Tab-separated table of N, CA and C in Angstrom:
chain	number	residue	atom	x	y	z
J	169	ASP	N	-9.680	-23.888	-54.902
J	169	ASP	CA	-8.268	-23.721	-55.046
J	169	ASP	C	-7.487	-24.141	-53.807
J	170	GLY	N	-8.165	-24.662	-52.808
J	170	GLY	CA	-7.499	-25.199	-51.644
J	170	GLY	C	-7.176	-24.194	-50.560
J	171	LYS	N	-7.429	-22.891	-50.778
J	171	LYS	CA	-7.172	-21.897	-49.748
J	171	LYS	C	-8.211	-22.016	-48.647
J	172	PRO	N	-7.793	-21.868	-47.384
J	172	PRO	CA	-8.765	-21.925	-46.282
J	172	PRO	C	-9.775	-20.779	-46.389
J	173	ILE	N	-10.984	-21.042	-45.939
J	173	ILE	CA	-12.048	-20.047	-45.945
J	173	ILE	C	-12.143	-19.450	-44.549
J	174	SER	N	-12.123	-18.144	-44.452
J	174	SER	CA	-12.256	-17.464	-43.170
J	174	SER	C	-13.732	-17.242	-42.860
J	175	LEU	N	-14.116	-17.554	-41.642
J	175	LEU	CA	-15.480	-17.287	-41.181
J	175	LEU	C	-15.499	-16.093	-40.232
J	176	HIS	N	-14.375	-15.370	-40.181
J	176	HIS	CA	-14.197	-14.272	-39.233
J	176	HIS	C	-15.303	-13.227	-39.304
J	177	LYS	N	-15.704	-12.808	-40.477
J	177	LYS	CA	-16.695	-11.733	-40.610
J	177	LYS	C	-18.088	-12.239	-40.970
J	178	VAL	N	-18.301	-13.548	-40.863
J	178	VAL	CA	-19.615	-14.120	-41.156
J	178	VAL	C	-20.544	-13.829	-39.975
J	179	ARG	N	-21.732	-13.394	-40.284
J	179	ARG	CA	-22.701	-13.037	-39.238
J	179	ARG	C	-23.105	-14.248	-38.412
J	180	ARG	N	-23.398	-13.994	-37.166
J	180	ARG	CA	-23.765	-15.045	-36.212
J	180	ARG	C	-24.941	-15.889	-36.706
J	181	VAL	N	-25.912	-15.272	-37.346
J	181	VAL	CA	-27.086	-16.003	-37.826
J	181	VAL	C	-26.686	-17.110	-38.813
J	182	ILE	N	-25.627	-16.886	-39.568
J	182	ILE	CA	-25.111	-17.911	-40.489
J	182	ILE	C	-24.317	-18.949	-39.695
J	183	LEU	N	-23.424	-18.476	-38.837
J	183	LEU	CA	-22.581	-19.392	-38.059
J	183	LEU	C	-23.416	-20.358	-37.222
J	184	GLU	N	-24.513	-19.873	-36.672
J	184	GLU	CA	-25.375	-20.709	-35.829
J	184	GLU	C	-26.039	-21.831	-36.615
J	185	ARG	N	-26.053	-21.732	-37.925
J	185	ARG	CA	-26.709	-22.758	-38.748
J	185	ARG	C	-25.732	-23.659	-39.490
J	186	ILE	N	-24.464	-23.488	-39.266
J	186	ILE	CA	-23.488	-24.351	-39.933
J	186	ILE	C	-23.668	-25.804	-39.503
J	187	GLY	N	-23.985	-26.050	-38.247
J	187	GLY	CA	-24.244	-27.420	-37.782
J	187	GLY	C	-25.439	-28.037	-38.484
J	188	ILE	N	-26.498	-27.259	-38.675
J	188	ILE	CA	-27.687	-27.734	-39.390
J	188	ILE	C	-27.317	-28.032	-40.843
J	189	THR	N	-26.554	-27.128	-41.438
J	189	THR	CA	-26.115	-27.301	-42.825
J	189	THR	C	-25.308	-28.584	-42.973
J	190	ASP	N	-24.403	-28.820	-42.043
J	190	ASP	CA	-23.571	-30.017	-42.103
J	190	ASP	C	-24.405	-31.279	-41.902
J	191	ALA	N	-25.373	-31.243	-40.994
J	191	ALA	CA	-26.247	-32.403	-40.770
J	191	ALA	C	-27.041	-32.738	-42.033
J	192	CYS	N	-27.525	-31.716	-42.726
J	192	CYS	CA	-28.245	-31.941	-43.990
J	192	CYS	C	-27.304	-32.557	-45.021
J	193	HIS	N	-26.087	-32.085	-45.058
J	193	HIS	CA	-25.106	-32.596	-46.018
J	193	HIS	C	-24.805	-34.067	-45.737
J	194	TRP	N	-24.607	-34.408	-44.469
J	194	TRP	CA	-24.375	-35.820	-44.110
J	194	TRP	C	-25.558	-36.687	-44.541
J	195	SER	N	-26.763	-36.189	-44.310
J	195	SER	CA	-27.960	-36.954	-44.650
J	195	SER	C	-28.088	-37.179	-46.155
J	196	ALA	N	-27.773	-36.150	-46.942
J	196	ALA	CA	-27.930	-36.242	-48.398
J	196	ALA	C	-26.739	-36.897	-49.090
J	197	CYS	N	-25.526	-36.708	-48.529
J	197	CYS	CA	-24.311	-37.073	-49.275
J	197	CYS	C	-23.351	-37.976	-48.515
J	198	GLU	N	-23.648	-38.260	-47.280
J	198	GLU	CA	-22.814	-39.118	-46.429
J	198	GLU	C	-21.387	-38.592	-46.278
J	199	ARG	N	-21.259	-37.280	-46.182
J	199	ARG	CA	-19.982	-36.639	-45.865
J	199	ARG	C	-20.249	-35.208	-45.410
J	200	GLU	N	-19.228	-34.609	-44.814
J	200	GLU	CA	-19.402	-33.259	-44.298
J	200	GLU	C	-19.489	-32.225	-45.428
J	201	ALA	N	-20.131	-31.127	-45.101
J	201	ALA	CA	-20.231	-30.015	-46.039
J	201	ALA	C	-18.880	-29.321	-46.146
J	202	ILE	N	-18.575	-28.807	-47.325
J	202	ILE	CA	-17.348	-28.044	-47.535
J	202	ILE	C	-17.746	-26.640	-47.971
J	203	ILE	N	-17.420	-25.661	-47.129
J	203	ILE	CA	-17.693	-24.264	-47.444
J	203	ILE	C	-16.584	-23.774	-48.374
J	204	THR	N	-16.986	-23.292	-49.534
J	204	THR	CA	-16.001	-22.837	-50.522
J	204	THR	C	-15.863	-21.320	-50.564
J	205	SER	N	-16.814	-20.608	-49.961
J	205	SER	CA	-16.733	-19.153	-49.960
J	205	SER	C	-17.611	-18.595	-48.853
J	206	ALA	N	-17.134	-17.493	-48.277
J	206	ALA	CA	-17.913	-16.753	-47.283
J	206	ALA	C	-17.789	-15.273	-47.630
J	207	VAL	N	-17.020	-14.507	-46.846
J	207	VAL	CA	-16.840	-13.086	-47.160
J	207	VAL	C	-15.669	-12.861	-48.107
J	208	ASP	N	-14.952	-13.915	-48.407
J	208	ASP	CA	-13.803	-13.820	-49.294
J	208	ASP	C	-14.221	-14.056	-50.745
J	209	ARG	N	-13.280	-14.040	-51.625
J	209	ARG	CA	-13.492	-14.276	-53.051
J	209	ARG	C	-14.281	-13.127	-53.688
J	210	LYS	N	-14.479	-13.210	-54.990
J	210	LYS	CA	-15.249	-12.212	-55.731
J	210	LYS	C	-16.677	-12.702	-55.903
J	211	HIS	N	-17.608	-11.782	-55.724
J	211	HIS	CA	-19.032	-12.087	-55.868
J	211	HIS	C	-19.690	-10.955	-56.656
J	212	LYS	N	-20.940	-11.178	-57.009
J	212	LYS	CA	-21.691	-10.140	-57.724
J	212	LYS	C	-21.799	-8.885	-56.858
J	213	ARG	N	-21.902	-7.764	-57.536
J	213	ARG	CA	-22.115	-6.494	-56.834
J	213	ARG	C	-23.371	-6.606	-55.969
J	214	GLY	N	-23.296	-6.175	-54.733
J	214	GLY	CA	-24.431	-6.226	-53.824
J	214	GLY	C	-24.650	-7.581	-53.167
J	215	SER	N	-23.743	-8.507	-53.399
J	215	SER	CA	-23.876	-9.848	-52.829
J	215	SER	C	-23.907	-9.806	-51.306
J	216	LYS	N	-24.694	-10.678	-50.724
J	216	LYS	CA	-24.761	-10.783	-49.268
J	216	LYS	C	-23.497	-11.410	-48.685
J	217	HIS	N	-22.644	-11.954	-49.528
J	217	HIS	CA	-21.349	-12.450	-49.055
J	217	HIS	C	-20.561	-11.324	-48.384
J	218	TYR	N	-20.567	-10.150	-49.000
J	218	TYR	CA	-19.749	-9.042	-48.515
J	218	TYR	C	-20.174	-8.544	-47.135
J	219	SER	N	-21.427	-8.765	-46.767
J	219	SER	CA	-21.899	-8.357	-45.438
J	219	SER	C	-21.929	-9.537	-44.463
J	220	GLY	N	-21.346	-10.665	-44.870
J	220	GLY	CA	-21.267	-11.816	-43.978
J	220	GLY	C	-22.573	-12.571	-43.830
J	221	GLN	N	-23.457	-12.427	-44.792
J	221	GLN	CA	-24.777	-13.042	-44.715
J	221	GLN	C	-24.968	-14.185	-45.706
J	222	ALA	N	-23.853	-14.732	-46.240
J	222	ALA	CA	-23.974	-15.818	-47.215
J	222	ALA	C	-22.735	-16.698	-47.189
J	223	ILE	N	-22.956	-17.960	-47.506
J	223	ILE	CA	-21.868	-18.915	-47.703
J	223	ILE	C	-22.192	-19.750	-48.930
J	224	ASP	N	-21.164	-20.355	-49.493
J	224	ASP	CA	-21.332	-21.285	-50.606
J	224	ASP	C	-20.799	-22.644	-50.198
J	225	LEU	N	-21.488	-23.700	-50.644
J	225	LEU	CA	-21.073	-25.074	-50.388
J	225	LEU	C	-20.629	-25.727	-51.689
J	226	ARG	N	-19.590	-26.536	-51.612
J	226	ARG	CA	-19.125	-27.284	-52.783
J	226	ARG	C	-20.219	-28.242	-53.233
J	227	SER	N	-20.444	-28.289	-54.540
J	227	SER	CA	-21.410	-29.244	-55.084
J	227	SER	C	-20.898	-29.931	-56.335
J	228	GLY	N	-19.738	-29.533	-56.840
J	228	GLY	CA	-19.208	-30.078	-58.080
J	228	GLY	C	-18.913	-31.559	-58.039
J	229	ASP	N	-18.741	-32.100	-56.841
J	229	ASP	CA	-18.458	-33.530	-56.711
J	229	ASP	C	-19.698	-34.331	-56.338
J	230	LEU	N	-20.875	-33.715	-56.433
J	230	LEU	CA	-22.132	-34.399	-56.121
J	230	LEU	C	-22.902	-34.665	-57.404
J	231	ASP	N	-23.715	-35.719	-57.396
J	231	ASP	CA	-24.552	-35.962	-58.576
J	231	ASP	C	-25.858	-35.172	-58.442
J	232	ALA	N	-26.631	-35.139	-59.511
J	232	ALA	CA	-27.851	-34.331	-59.555
J	232	ALA	C	-28.841	-34.714	-58.462
J	233	ALA	N	-28.978	-35.993	-58.175
J	233	ALA	CA	-29.912	-36.442	-57.136
J	233	ALA	C	-29.454	-35.969	-55.754
J	234	GLN	N	-28.159	-36.050	-55.495
J	234	GLN	CA	-27.637	-35.575	-54.206
J	234	GLN	C	-27.854	-34.071	-54.051
J	235	ILE	N	-27.606	-33.326	-55.108
J	235	ILE	CA	-27.782	-31.877	-55.054
J	235	ILE	C	-29.243	-31.527	-54.787
J	236	ALA	N	-30.148	-32.160	-55.499
J	236	ALA	CA	-31.581	-31.888	-55.313
J	236	ALA	C	-32.022	-32.254	-53.902
J	237	ASN	N	-31.588	-33.401	-53.408
J	237	ASN	CA	-31.935	-33.827	-52.059
J	237	ASN	C	-31.363	-32.870	-51.024
J	238	LEU	N	-30.106	-32.496	-51.194
J	238	LEU	CA	-29.461	-31.575	-50.262
J	238	LEU	C	-30.174	-30.229	-50.246
J	239	ALA	N	-30.481	-29.697	-51.399
J	239	ALA	CA	-31.171	-28.405	-51.467
J	239	ALA	C	-32.514	-28.465	-50.753
J	240	GLU	N	-33.257	-29.529	-50.976
J	240	GLU	CA	-34.563	-29.676	-50.311
J	240	GLU	C	-34.399	-29.768	-48.795
J	241	LEU	N	-33.430	-30.553	-48.339
J	241	LEU	CA	-33.174	-30.665	-46.898
J	241	LEU	C	-32.795	-29.307	-46.305
J	242	LEU	N	-31.931	-28.574	-46.991
J	242	LEU	CA	-31.506	-27.261	-46.498
J	242	LEU	C	-32.675	-26.281	-46.436
J	243	ILE	N	-33.484	-26.249	-47.472
J	243	ILE	CA	-34.646	-25.346	-47.494
J	243	ILE	C	-35.559	-25.633	-46.307
J	244	ASN	N	-35.843	-26.902	-46.069
J	244	ASN	CA	-36.733	-27.269	-44.975
J	244	ASN	C	-36.111	-27.014	-43.604
J	245	ALA	N	-34.823	-27.286	-43.461
J	245	ALA	CA	-34.167	-27.158	-42.160
J	245	ALA	C	-33.852	-25.701	-41.802
J	246	LEU	N	-33.494	-24.892	-42.774
J	246	LEU	CA	-33.092	-23.519	-42.488
J	246	LEU	C	-34.280	-22.578	-42.353
J	247	GLY	N	-35.371	-22.872	-43.025
J	247	GLY	CA	-36.586	-22.075	-42.872
J	247	GLY	C	-36.666	-20.861	-43.773
J	248	ASP	N	-37.719	-20.080	-43.553
J	248	ASP	CA	-38.082	-18.958	-44.426
J	248	ASP	C	-37.090	-17.802	-44.414
J	249	GLU	N	-36.240	-17.724	-43.406
J	249	GLU	CA	-35.295	-16.609	-43.337
J	249	GLU	C	-34.070	-16.813	-44.223
J	250	PHE	N	-33.976	-17.992	-44.850
J	250	PHE	CA	-32.812	-18.312	-45.668
J	250	PHE	C	-33.224	-18.664	-47.087
J	251	ASP	N	-32.399	-18.239	-48.032
J	251	ASP	CA	-32.550	-18.647	-49.422
J	251	ASP	C	-31.476	-19.687	-49.717
J	252	VAL	N	-31.869	-20.734	-50.416
J	252	VAL	CA	-30.943	-21.781	-50.859
J	252	VAL	C	-31.049	-21.820	-52.375
J	253	VAL	N	-29.919	-21.540	-53.055
J	253	VAL	CA	-29.926	-21.445	-54.509
J	253	VAL	C	-28.890	-22.413	-55.066
J	254	VAL	N	-29.344	-23.313	-55.925
J	254	VAL	CA	-28.423	-24.239	-56.590
J	254	VAL	C	-27.840	-23.520	-57.806
J	255	GLU	N	-26.538	-23.275	-57.752
J	255	GLU	CA	-25.814	-22.647	-58.855
J	255	GLU	C	-25.097	-23.755	-59.631
J	256	SER	N	-24.478	-23.406	-60.736
J	256	SER	CA	-23.816	-24.423	-61.559
J	256	SER	C	-22.588	-25.019	-60.878
J	257	THR	N	-21.944	-24.263	-59.996
J	257	THR	CA	-20.707	-24.744	-59.372
J	257	THR	C	-20.780	-24.911	-57.864
J	258	HIS	N	-21.906	-24.502	-57.260
J	258	HIS	CA	-22.013	-24.535	-55.803
J	258	HIS	C	-23.467	-24.371	-55.370
J	259	ILE	N	-23.688	-24.519	-54.067
J	259	ILE	CA	-24.998	-24.216	-53.487
J	259	ILE	C	-24.812	-22.973	-52.634
J	260	HIS	N	-25.570	-21.955	-52.945
J	260	HIS	CA	-25.486	-20.661	-52.263
J	260	HIS	C	-26.553	-20.625	-51.168
J	261	ILE	N	-26.136	-20.243	-49.961
J	261	ILE	CA	-27.058	-20.106	-48.830
J	261	ILE	C	-26.914	-18.685	-48.308
J	262	GLU	N	-28.049	-17.969	-48.199
J	262	GLU	CA	-27.972	-16.613	-47.671
J	262	GLU	C	-29.105	-16.323	-46.712
J	263	TYR	N	-28.781	-15.481	-45.756
J	263	TYR	CA	-29.767	-15.000	-44.797
J	263	TYR	C	-30.549	-13.890	-45.466
J	264	ASP	N	-31.840	-14.075	-45.620
J	264	ASP	CA	-32.694	-13.111	-46.323
J	264	ASP	C	-34.088	-13.155	-45.701
J	265	PRO	N	-34.228	-12.579	-44.489
J	265	PRO	CA	-35.528	-12.655	-43.832
J	265	PRO	C	-36.606	-11.908	-44.616
J	266	PRO	N	-37.843	-12.398	-44.552
J	266	PRO	CA	-38.937	-11.715	-45.256
J	266	PRO	C	-39.122	-10.299	-44.706
J	267	ALA	N	-39.469	-9.389	-45.578
J	267	ALA	CA	-39.715	-8.015	-45.160
J	267	ALA	C	-40.961	-7.958	-44.287
J	268	VAL	N	-40.882	-7.157	-43.245
J	268	VAL	CA	-42.029	-6.959	-42.364
J	268	VAL	C	-42.848	-5.815	-42.920
J	269	ILE	N	-44.147	-6.092	-43.109
J	269	ILE	CA	-45.029	-5.058	-43.697
J	269	ILE	C	-45.837	-4.397	-42.603
């Protein structure tokens, strides 16, 4: 909807990886990543967005090959502490470190 996205309450662990996220986006799509949601907007109950541990990237203007390539690049670059989920309208990235047993 064109409203600016605030990163004010986004956790540092997410902010520190925005450069990596953007580099993956350039590699897959030849343009910068566009964050469409962080702690703002409405999300599912219990969403990590509300605790500043998730962001969404625009994907509606990408083709299926670009989305698949971008998701693979993000998964490999961000590592095991992050989940990358391709949704119908966006790519969801969240900090979700494995539980220590």
